[in-house]
Each structure stands twice: as structure tokens, then as C-alpha cells.
CSV table of C-alpha atoms and ligand atoms in Angstrom, one decimal:
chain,number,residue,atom,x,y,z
A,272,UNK,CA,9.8,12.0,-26.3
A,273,UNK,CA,7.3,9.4,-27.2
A,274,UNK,CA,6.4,9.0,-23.5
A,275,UNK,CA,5.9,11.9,-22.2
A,276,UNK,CA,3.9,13.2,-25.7
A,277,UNK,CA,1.5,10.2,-24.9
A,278,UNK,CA,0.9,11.5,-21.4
A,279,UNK,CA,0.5,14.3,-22.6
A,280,UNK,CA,-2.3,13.5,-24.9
A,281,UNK,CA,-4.1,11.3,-22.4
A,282,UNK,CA,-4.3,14.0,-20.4
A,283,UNK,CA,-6.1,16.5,-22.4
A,284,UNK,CA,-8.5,13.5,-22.7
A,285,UNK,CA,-9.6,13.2,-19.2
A,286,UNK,CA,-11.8,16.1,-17.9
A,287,UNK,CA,-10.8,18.2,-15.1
A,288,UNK,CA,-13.4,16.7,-12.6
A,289,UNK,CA,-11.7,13.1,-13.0
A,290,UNK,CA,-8.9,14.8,-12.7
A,291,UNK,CA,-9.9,16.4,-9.3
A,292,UNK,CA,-11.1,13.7,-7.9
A,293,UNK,CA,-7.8,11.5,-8.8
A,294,UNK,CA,-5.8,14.4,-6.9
A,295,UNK,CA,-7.5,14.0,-3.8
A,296,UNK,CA,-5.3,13.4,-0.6
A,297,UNK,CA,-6.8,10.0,-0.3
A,298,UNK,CA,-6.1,8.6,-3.7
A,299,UNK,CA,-3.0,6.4,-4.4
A,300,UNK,CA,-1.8,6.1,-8.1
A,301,UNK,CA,1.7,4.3,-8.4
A,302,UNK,CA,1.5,5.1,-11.8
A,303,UNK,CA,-0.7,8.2,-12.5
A,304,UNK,CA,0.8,8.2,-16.2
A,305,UNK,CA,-0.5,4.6,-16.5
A,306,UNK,CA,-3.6,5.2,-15.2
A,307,UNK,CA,-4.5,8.3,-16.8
A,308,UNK,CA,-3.4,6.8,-20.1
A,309,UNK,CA,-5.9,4.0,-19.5
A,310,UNK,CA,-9.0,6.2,-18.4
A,311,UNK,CA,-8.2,8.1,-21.6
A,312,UNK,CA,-8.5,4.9,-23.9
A,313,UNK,CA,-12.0,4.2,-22.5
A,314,UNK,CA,-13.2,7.5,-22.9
A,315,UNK,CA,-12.3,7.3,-26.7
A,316,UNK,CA,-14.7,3.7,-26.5
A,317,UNK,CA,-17.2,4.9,-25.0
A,318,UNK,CA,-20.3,3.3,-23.2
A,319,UNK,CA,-20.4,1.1,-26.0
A,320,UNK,CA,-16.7,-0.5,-25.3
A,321,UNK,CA,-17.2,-0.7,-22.0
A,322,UNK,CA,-17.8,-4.0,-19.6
A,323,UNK,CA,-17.6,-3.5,-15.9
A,324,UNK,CA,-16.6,-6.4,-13.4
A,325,UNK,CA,-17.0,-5.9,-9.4
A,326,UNK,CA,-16.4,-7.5,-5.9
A,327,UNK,CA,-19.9,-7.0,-4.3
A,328,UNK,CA,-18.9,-7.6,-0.6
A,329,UNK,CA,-17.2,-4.1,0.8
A,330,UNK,CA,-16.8,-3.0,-2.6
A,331,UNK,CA,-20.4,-2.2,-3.6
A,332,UNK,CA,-21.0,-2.6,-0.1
A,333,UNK,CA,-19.8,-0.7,2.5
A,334,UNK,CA,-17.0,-1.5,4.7
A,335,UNK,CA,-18.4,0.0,7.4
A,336,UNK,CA,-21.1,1.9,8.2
A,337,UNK,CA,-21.8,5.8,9.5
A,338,UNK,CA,-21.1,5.6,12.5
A,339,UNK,CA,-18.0,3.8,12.1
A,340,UNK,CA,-19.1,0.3,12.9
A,341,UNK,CA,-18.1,-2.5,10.4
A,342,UNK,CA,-21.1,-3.7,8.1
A,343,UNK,CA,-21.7,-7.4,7.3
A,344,UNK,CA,-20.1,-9.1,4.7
A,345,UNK,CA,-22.8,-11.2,2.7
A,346,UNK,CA,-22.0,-14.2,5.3
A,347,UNK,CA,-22.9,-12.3,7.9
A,348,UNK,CA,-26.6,-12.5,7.5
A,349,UNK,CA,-26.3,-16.1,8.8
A,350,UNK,CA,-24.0,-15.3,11.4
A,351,UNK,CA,-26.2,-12.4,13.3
A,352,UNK,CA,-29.5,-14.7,12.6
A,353,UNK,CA,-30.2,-14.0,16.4
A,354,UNK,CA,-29.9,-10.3,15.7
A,355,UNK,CA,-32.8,-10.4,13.4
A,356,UNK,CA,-34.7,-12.1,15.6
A,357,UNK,CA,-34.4,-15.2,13.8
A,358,UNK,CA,-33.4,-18.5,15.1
A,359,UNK,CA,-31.9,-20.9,12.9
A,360,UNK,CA,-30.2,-23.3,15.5
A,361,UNK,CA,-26.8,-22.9,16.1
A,362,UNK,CA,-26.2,-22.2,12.9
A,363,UNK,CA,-24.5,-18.4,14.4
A,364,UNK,CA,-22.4,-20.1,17.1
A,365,UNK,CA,-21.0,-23.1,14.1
A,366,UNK,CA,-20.2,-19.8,11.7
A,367,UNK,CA,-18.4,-17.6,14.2
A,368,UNK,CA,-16.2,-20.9,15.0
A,369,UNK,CA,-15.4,-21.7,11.3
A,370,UNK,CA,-14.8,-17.9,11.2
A,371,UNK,CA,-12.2,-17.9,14.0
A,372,UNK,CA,-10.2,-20.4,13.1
A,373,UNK,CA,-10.2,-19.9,8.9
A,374,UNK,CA,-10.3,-15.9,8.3
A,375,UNK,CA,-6.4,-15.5,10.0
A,376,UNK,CA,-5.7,-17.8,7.8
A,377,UNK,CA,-6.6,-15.8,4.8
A,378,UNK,CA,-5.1,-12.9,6.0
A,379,UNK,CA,-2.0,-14.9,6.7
A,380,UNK,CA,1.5,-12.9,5.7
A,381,UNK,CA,3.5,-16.0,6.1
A,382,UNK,CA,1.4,-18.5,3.2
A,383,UNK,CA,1.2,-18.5,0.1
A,384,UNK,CA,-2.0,-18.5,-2.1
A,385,UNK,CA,-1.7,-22.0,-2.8
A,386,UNK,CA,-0.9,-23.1,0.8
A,387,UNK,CA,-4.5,-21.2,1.7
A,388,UNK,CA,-6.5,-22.6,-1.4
A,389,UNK,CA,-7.3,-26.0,0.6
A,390,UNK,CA,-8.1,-24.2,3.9
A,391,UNK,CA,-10.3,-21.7,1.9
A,392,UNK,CA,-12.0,-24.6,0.3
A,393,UNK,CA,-12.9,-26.6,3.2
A,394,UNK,CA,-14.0,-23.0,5.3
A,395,UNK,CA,-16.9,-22.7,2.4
A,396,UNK,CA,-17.7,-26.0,2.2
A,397,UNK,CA,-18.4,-25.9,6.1
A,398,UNK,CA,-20.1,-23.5,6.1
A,399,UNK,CA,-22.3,-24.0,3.2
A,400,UNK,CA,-22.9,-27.6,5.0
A,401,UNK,CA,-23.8,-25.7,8.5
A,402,UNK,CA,-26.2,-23.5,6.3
A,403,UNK,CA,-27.6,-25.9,4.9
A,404,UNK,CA,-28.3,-28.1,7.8
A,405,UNK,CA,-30.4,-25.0,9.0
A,406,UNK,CA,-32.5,-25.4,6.3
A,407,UNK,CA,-33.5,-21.8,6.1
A,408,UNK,CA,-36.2,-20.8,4.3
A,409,UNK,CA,-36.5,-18.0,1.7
A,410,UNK,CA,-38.9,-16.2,3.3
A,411,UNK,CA,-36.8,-16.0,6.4
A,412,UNK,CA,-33.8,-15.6,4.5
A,413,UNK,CA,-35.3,-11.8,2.7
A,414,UNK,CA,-36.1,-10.9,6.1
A,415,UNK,CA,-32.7,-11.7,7.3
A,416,UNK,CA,-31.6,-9.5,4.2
A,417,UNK,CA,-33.9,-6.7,5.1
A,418,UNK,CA,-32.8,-6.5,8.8
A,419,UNK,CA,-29.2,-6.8,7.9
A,420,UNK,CA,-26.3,-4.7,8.4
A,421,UNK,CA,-25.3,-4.8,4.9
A,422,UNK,CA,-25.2,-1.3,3.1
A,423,UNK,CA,-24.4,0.1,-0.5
A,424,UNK,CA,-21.7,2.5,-0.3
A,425,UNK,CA,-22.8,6.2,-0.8
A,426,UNK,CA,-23.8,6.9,-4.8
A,427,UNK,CA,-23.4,2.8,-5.5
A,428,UNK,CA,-27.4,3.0,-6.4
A,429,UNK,CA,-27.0,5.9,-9.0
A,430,UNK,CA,-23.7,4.3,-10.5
A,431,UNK,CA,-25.7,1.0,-11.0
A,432,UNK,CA,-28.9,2.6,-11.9
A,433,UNK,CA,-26.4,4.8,-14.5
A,434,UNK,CA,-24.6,1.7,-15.7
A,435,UNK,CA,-28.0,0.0,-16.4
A,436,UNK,CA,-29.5,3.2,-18.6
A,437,UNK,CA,-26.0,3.2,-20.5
A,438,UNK,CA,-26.4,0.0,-21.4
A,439,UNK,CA,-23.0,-1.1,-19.7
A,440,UNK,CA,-23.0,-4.6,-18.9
A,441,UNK,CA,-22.2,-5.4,-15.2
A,442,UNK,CA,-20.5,-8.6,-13.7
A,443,UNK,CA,-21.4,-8.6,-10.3
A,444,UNK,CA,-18.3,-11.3,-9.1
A,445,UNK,CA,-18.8,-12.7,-5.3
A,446,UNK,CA,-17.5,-15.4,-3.2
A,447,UNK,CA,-19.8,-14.9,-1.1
A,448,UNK,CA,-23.4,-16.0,-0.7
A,449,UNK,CA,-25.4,-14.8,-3.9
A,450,UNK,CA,-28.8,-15.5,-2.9
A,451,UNK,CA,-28.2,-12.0,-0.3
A,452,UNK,CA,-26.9,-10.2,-3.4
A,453,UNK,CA,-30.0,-10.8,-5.4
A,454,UNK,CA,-32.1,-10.2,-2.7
A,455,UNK,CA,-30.5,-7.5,-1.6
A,456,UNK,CA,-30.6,-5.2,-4.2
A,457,UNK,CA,-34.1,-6.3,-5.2
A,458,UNK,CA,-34.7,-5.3,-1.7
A,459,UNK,CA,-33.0,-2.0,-2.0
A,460,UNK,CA,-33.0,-0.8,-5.7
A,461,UNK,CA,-36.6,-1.8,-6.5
A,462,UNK,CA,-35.1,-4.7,-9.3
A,463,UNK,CA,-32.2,-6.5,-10.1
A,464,UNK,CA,-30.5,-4.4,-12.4
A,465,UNK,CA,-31.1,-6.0,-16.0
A,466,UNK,CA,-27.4,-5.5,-17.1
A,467,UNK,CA,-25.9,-7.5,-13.9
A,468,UNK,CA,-24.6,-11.0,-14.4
A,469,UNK,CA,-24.2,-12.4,-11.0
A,470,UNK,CA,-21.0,-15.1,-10.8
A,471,UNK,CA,-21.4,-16.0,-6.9
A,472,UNK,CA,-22.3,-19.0,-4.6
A,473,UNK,CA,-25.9,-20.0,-5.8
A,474,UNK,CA,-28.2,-21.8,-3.0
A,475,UNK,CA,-30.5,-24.5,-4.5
A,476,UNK,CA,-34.5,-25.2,-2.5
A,477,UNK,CA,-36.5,-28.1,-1.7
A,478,UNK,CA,-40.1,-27.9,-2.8
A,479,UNK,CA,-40.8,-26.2,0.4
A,480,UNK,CA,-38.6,-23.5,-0.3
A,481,UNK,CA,-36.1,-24.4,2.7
A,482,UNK,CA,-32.2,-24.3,1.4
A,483,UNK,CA,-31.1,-27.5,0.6
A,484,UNK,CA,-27.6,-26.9,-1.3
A,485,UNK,CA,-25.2,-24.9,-3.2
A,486,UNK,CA,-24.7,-25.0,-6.9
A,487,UNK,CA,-21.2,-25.7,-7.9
A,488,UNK,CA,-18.5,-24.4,-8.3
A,489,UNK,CA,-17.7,-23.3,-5.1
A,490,UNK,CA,-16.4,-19.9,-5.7
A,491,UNK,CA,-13.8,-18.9,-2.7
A,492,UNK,CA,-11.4,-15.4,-2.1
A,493,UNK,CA,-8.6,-17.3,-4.4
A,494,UNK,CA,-10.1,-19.0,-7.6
A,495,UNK,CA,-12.0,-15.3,-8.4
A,496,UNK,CA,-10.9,-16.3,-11.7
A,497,UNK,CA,-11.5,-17.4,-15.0
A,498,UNK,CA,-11.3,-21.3,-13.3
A,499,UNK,CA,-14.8,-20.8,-12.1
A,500,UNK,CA,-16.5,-19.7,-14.8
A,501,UNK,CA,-19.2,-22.6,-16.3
A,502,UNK,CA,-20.0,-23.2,-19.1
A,503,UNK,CA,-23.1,-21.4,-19.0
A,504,UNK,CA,-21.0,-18.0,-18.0
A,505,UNK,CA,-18.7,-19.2,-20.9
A,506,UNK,CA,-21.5,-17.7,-23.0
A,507,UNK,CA,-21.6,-14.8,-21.5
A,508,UNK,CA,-17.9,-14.0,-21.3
A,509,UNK,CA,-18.4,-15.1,-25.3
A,510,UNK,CA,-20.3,-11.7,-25.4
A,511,UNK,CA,-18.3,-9.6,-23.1
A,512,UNK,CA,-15.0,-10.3,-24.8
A,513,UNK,CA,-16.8,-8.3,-28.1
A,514,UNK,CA,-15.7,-5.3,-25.4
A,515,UNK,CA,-12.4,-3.6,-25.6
A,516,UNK,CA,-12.0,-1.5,-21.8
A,517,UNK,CA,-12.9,-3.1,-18.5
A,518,UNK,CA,-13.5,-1.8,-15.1
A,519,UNK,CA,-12.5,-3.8,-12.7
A,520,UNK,CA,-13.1,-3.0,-8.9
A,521,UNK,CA,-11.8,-4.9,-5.9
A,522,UNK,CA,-11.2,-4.9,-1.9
A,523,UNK,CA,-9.1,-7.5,-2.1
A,524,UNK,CA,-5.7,-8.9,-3.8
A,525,UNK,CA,-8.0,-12.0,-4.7
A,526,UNK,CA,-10.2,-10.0,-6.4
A,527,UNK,CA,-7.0,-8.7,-8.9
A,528,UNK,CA,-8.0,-11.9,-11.2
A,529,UNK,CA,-11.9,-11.4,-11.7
A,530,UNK,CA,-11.1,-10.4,-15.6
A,531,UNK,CA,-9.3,-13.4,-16.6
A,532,UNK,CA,-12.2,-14.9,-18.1
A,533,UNK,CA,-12.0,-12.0,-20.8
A,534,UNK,CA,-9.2,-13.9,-22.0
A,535,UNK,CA,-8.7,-11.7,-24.8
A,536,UNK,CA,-7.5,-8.6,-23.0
A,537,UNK,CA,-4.2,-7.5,-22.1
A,538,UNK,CA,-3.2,-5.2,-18.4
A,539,UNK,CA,-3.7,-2.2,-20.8
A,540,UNK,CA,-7.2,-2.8,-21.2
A,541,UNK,CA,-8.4,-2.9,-17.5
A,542,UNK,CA,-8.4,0.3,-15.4
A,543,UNK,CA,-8.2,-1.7,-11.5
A,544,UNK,CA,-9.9,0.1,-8.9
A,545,UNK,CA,-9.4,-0.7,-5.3
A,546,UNK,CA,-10.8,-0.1,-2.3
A,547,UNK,CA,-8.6,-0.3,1.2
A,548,UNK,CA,-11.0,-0.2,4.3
A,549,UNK,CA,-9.0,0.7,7.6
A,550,UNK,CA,-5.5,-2.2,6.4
A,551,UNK,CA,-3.1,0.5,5.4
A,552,UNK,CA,-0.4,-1.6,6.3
A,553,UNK,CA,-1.7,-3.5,2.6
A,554,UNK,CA,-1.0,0.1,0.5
A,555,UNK,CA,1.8,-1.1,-0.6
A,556,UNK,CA,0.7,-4.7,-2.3
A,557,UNK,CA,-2.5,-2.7,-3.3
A,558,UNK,CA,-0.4,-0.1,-5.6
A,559,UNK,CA,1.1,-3.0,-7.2
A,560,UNK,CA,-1.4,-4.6,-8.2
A,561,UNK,CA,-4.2,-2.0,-8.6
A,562,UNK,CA,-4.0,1.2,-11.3
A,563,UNK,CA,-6.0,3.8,-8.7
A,564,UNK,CA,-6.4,2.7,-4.5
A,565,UNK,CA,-9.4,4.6,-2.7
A,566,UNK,CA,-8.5,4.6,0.7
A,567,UNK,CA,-11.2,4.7,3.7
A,568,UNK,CA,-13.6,6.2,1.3
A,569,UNK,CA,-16.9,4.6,1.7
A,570,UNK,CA,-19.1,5.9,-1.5
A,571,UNK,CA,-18.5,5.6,-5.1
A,572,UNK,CA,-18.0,9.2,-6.1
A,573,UNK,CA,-14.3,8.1,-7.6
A,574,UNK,CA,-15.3,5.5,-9.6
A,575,UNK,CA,-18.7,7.2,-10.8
A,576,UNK,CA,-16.8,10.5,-11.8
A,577,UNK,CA,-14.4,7.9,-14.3
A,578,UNK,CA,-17.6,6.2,-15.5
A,579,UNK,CA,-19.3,9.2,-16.3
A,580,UNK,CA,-16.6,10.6,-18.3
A,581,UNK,CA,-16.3,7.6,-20.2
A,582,UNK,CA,-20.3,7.0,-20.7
A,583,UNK,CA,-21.3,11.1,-21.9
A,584,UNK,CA,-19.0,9.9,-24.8
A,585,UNK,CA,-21.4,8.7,-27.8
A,586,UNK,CA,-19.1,7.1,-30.8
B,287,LIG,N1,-16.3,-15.4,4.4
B,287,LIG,C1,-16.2,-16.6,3.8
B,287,LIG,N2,-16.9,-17.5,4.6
B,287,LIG,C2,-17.4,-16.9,5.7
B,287,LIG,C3,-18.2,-17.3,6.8
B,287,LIG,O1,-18.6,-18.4,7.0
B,287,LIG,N3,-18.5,-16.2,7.6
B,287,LIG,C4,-18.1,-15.0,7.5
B,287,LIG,N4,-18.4,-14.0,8.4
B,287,LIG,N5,-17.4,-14.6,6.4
B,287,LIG,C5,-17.0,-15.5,5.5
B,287,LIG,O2,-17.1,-12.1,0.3
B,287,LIG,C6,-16.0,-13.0,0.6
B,287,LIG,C7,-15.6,-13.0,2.0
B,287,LIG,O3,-16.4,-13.7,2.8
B,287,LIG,C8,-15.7,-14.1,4.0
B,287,LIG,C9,-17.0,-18.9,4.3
B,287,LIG,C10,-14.3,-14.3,3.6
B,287,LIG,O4,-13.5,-13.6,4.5
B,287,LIG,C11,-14.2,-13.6,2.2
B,287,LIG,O5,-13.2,-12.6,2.1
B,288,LIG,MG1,-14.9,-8.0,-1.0
């Protein structure tokens, strides 16, 4: 039947090392026709068709690190100031409180999204205020950066640096802090890569370079969506929406929505790559809502076999 024929034909489109790599033991497909089906519609687009959108906090990061301790989440260079050797008042001890009290909250089983929104809401807004009360300069912010525990996941440096020389544009989509992102990467890959567009939670400086704000909106784990887009991003998206497949790659259910502000698109044109750090219990919601789960995989080999395939393909 029409079904299986179309299977079928997707998957003499895929190459066998995608392939491969999808069979792995630690690789959840709900819907292996589904996804298959999808990676074969990007290969036929090509580089050219292509728009990636990613979570940058323990997706392009690491979850945790080597030796099996958990890396920092963006927020976390504030947090372990001290560790650094930096001391930025009690701005470590105010963050580990707010954290305490408003992270079970966004784990919670029992709410729903929009009973968290407020809580989320006023957890960023306190502590972007306790940040900014700190006052912390740039300077000392990069060498917070550079002392932090935040790492790329294994091969995330040759998928950007391959995503950049493809001419694949790149929205980097965070709610966390996107001053680290930036410096980070500078930090780590030489430059910015020139395809990324970063969407995050922009600090503003005084004339002395100290932190004195954050640029609205304030972008939290549940409005990852096209709500917090600006109008200067609409632009952007303008451009984007020219593209017909999208990447999409998440550790979170929040970060399911980060394509809605390529309006045009329908669920067959996004291929939604998750990855599950150490929360199996979550498997489950995670095959719902995402096309291929990586679990406890910290490197980008999956996703960067898929890309590949779909780049070598010159229309
Ligand atoms: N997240 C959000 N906030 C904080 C914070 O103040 N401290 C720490 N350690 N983590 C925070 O990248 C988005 C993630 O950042 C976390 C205000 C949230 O848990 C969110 O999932
Ligand atoms: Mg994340």
C-alpha cells in the first residue's frame, strides 16, 4: 500500500550510516517510519533548505561532564562565582535560594504549564534583579566564562563549524543567560559562528561596563516560542521561513515550541531531536513529543551523522 511504498522509498534515501547510528540501543524512535520519512525529505533539500533551531544549555552543552559530574547550566556561572575565585557579594547564596524553592517547581508533575508560567516569571526576574544588583562587570564576567564548568558536548564544535561552512543558518534559542553563550563560544571556538542568531536573555552595561539590566522580553523554560520573538527577530524569521526543513533540538518539553516562529511550517517539516540526560522516568512524554530521543549520550555524533547526510547533497 501507499504507506508502506513511502517507507519504503524514504528509506533508500537515508544512507546506511544514519541508519546505523538510528539503530543504536540508546536511540528511541516512536515512529521510526515518521522519522525516517522526514530525514529523507531534507536530504532531497539539501543545505540549501535547511534552517537549524537549538536549546544551547545541555543540548549544545553537556549535561554532564567526563567524569560523571553534572556541568553548569548557563546560570550557573553566577551561582559558583566563589568557585572562580570571584566574589560578587552574595549574589551565589541569593541564586541557590531562588533555585531551591523555583526549579521543583518546574519539574512539577502535578501543574500545569500555565500554573508554572507566573512562578517561572518571577524566578527570572529575581534573579536577573540579584545579578544585577552585583553589578558584575564584563571583564569578570569572561573570566567567570573561562573558569566555568560549562562544556560543548563531544563533536558540537565540528557540527557548528560544519553548519557555518554549509551555509546553514543556526538559531541558537536560550532561556538562559546569553551574554555566557556569546562569550562562551567566542571563548571556545575562536568566533561566534557567523550563521548563529542568538534569541536568549541579553544583559545591558553602564558606561563602566558593570551589568546594569536585561533586555526584554524575558525569555523563560515556557514561552520558548514564537511569543518572544521581537520585532527585530521578526526579520529574521522573515528570512528563515524562505526554508522548507527544520532541525529542531531540545532537552526539554519546553523546548518542543522553539519553531513556532516559522509559522509557515507544518509537524512534517521539523525532524525534533531530543536529548534525555539521566530522567528516564520522562521517555515516555519525550517519544511524544520528539521524532528521535538520544538518551545519556553526551556528544553530537547522532545529530551530525543526519546533518551530514542532508548537507553532502548539492541541488
Ligand atoms: N535556571 C533558570 N534560572 C536559574 C537560576 O537562577 N539558577 C540556575 N542554576 N538555573 C536557573 O537554560 C534554562 C534553564 O535555566 C535554569 C532563573 C532553569 O532550570 C531552566 O531550565
Ligand atoms: Mg536546555
Amino acid at each position: 500500500n501507499g504507506t508502506t511504498a513511502t517507507a519504503a522509498a524514504a528509506l533508500a534515501e537515508v544512507p546506511e550510516d544514519v541508519l546505523a547510528a538510528l539503530q543504536q540501543e540508546h536511540i528511541k524512535i516512536k515512529n521510526p517510519e515518521r522519522a525516517l520519512s522526514k530525514i529523507a525529505k531534507m536530504i532531497a533539500g539539501g543545505a540549501d533548505e535547511l534552517l537549524v533551531i537549538s536549546d544551547f544549555d545541555h543540548t549544545m552543552s553537556r549535561a554532564y561532564c567526563e567524569a560523571g559530574e553534572r556541568c553548569w547550566a548557563t546560570f550557573g556561572v553566577f551561582e559558583h562565582a566563589e568557585r572562580s575565585g570571584c566574589k560578587l557579594g552574595d549574589l551565589g547564596a541569593k541564586l541557590k535560594k531562588l533555585l531551591a524553592h523555583y526549579l521543583p517547581i518546574e519539574f512539577d508533575g502535578n501543574m500545569t504549564i500555565e500554573e508554572k508560567i507566573p512562578h517561572m516569571e518571577e524566578w527570572w526576574r529575581l534573579s536577573h534583579e540579584a545579578i544585577v544588583e552585583s553589578g558584575v562587570e564584563r571583564a569578570v564576567l569572561e573570566q567567570l566564562v573561562l573558569h566555568s564548568n560549562i562544556r560543548l558536548r563531544d563533536n558540537a564544535a565540528s557540527l557548528l563549524a560544519h553548519l557555518e561552512s554549509a551555509g546553514v543558518p543556526l538559531v541558537m534559542f536560550s532561556a538562559g543567560v546569553g551574554d555566557v553563550i556569546s562569550i562562551f563560544l567566542a571563548q571556545r571556538l575562536g568566533a561566534v559562528p557567523s550563521n548563529m542568531h542568538l534569541i536568549s536573555n541579553m544583559m545591558t552595561y553602564d558606561d563602566k561596563n558593570a551589568v546594569c539590566g536585561f533586555r526584554d522580553p524575558l525569555i523563560h523554560t515556557f514561552n520558548k516560542n514564537g511569543t518572544v520573538i521581537s520585532k527585530a527577530e521578526e526579520h529574521f524569521y522573515e528570512q528563515m521561513r524562505a526554508r522548507d526543513n527544520v532541525i529542531l533540538m531540545g532537552d526539554s518539553m519546553g523546548d518542543l515550541h522553539m519553531d513556532v516562529g516559522v509559522e509557515n511550517h507544518s509537524e512534517a517539516d521539523t525532524l525534533k531531536i531530543a536529548f534525555l540526560n539521566k530522567k528516564d522516568h520522562l521517555l515516555p512524554y519525550y517519544l511524544d513529543g520528539y521524532d528521535i530521543v538520544i538518551v545519556d549520550d553526551q556528544s553530537m555524533d547522532v545529530s551530525r551523522k543526519i546533518m551530514d547526510a542532508i548537507t553532502a547533497v548539492r541541488k
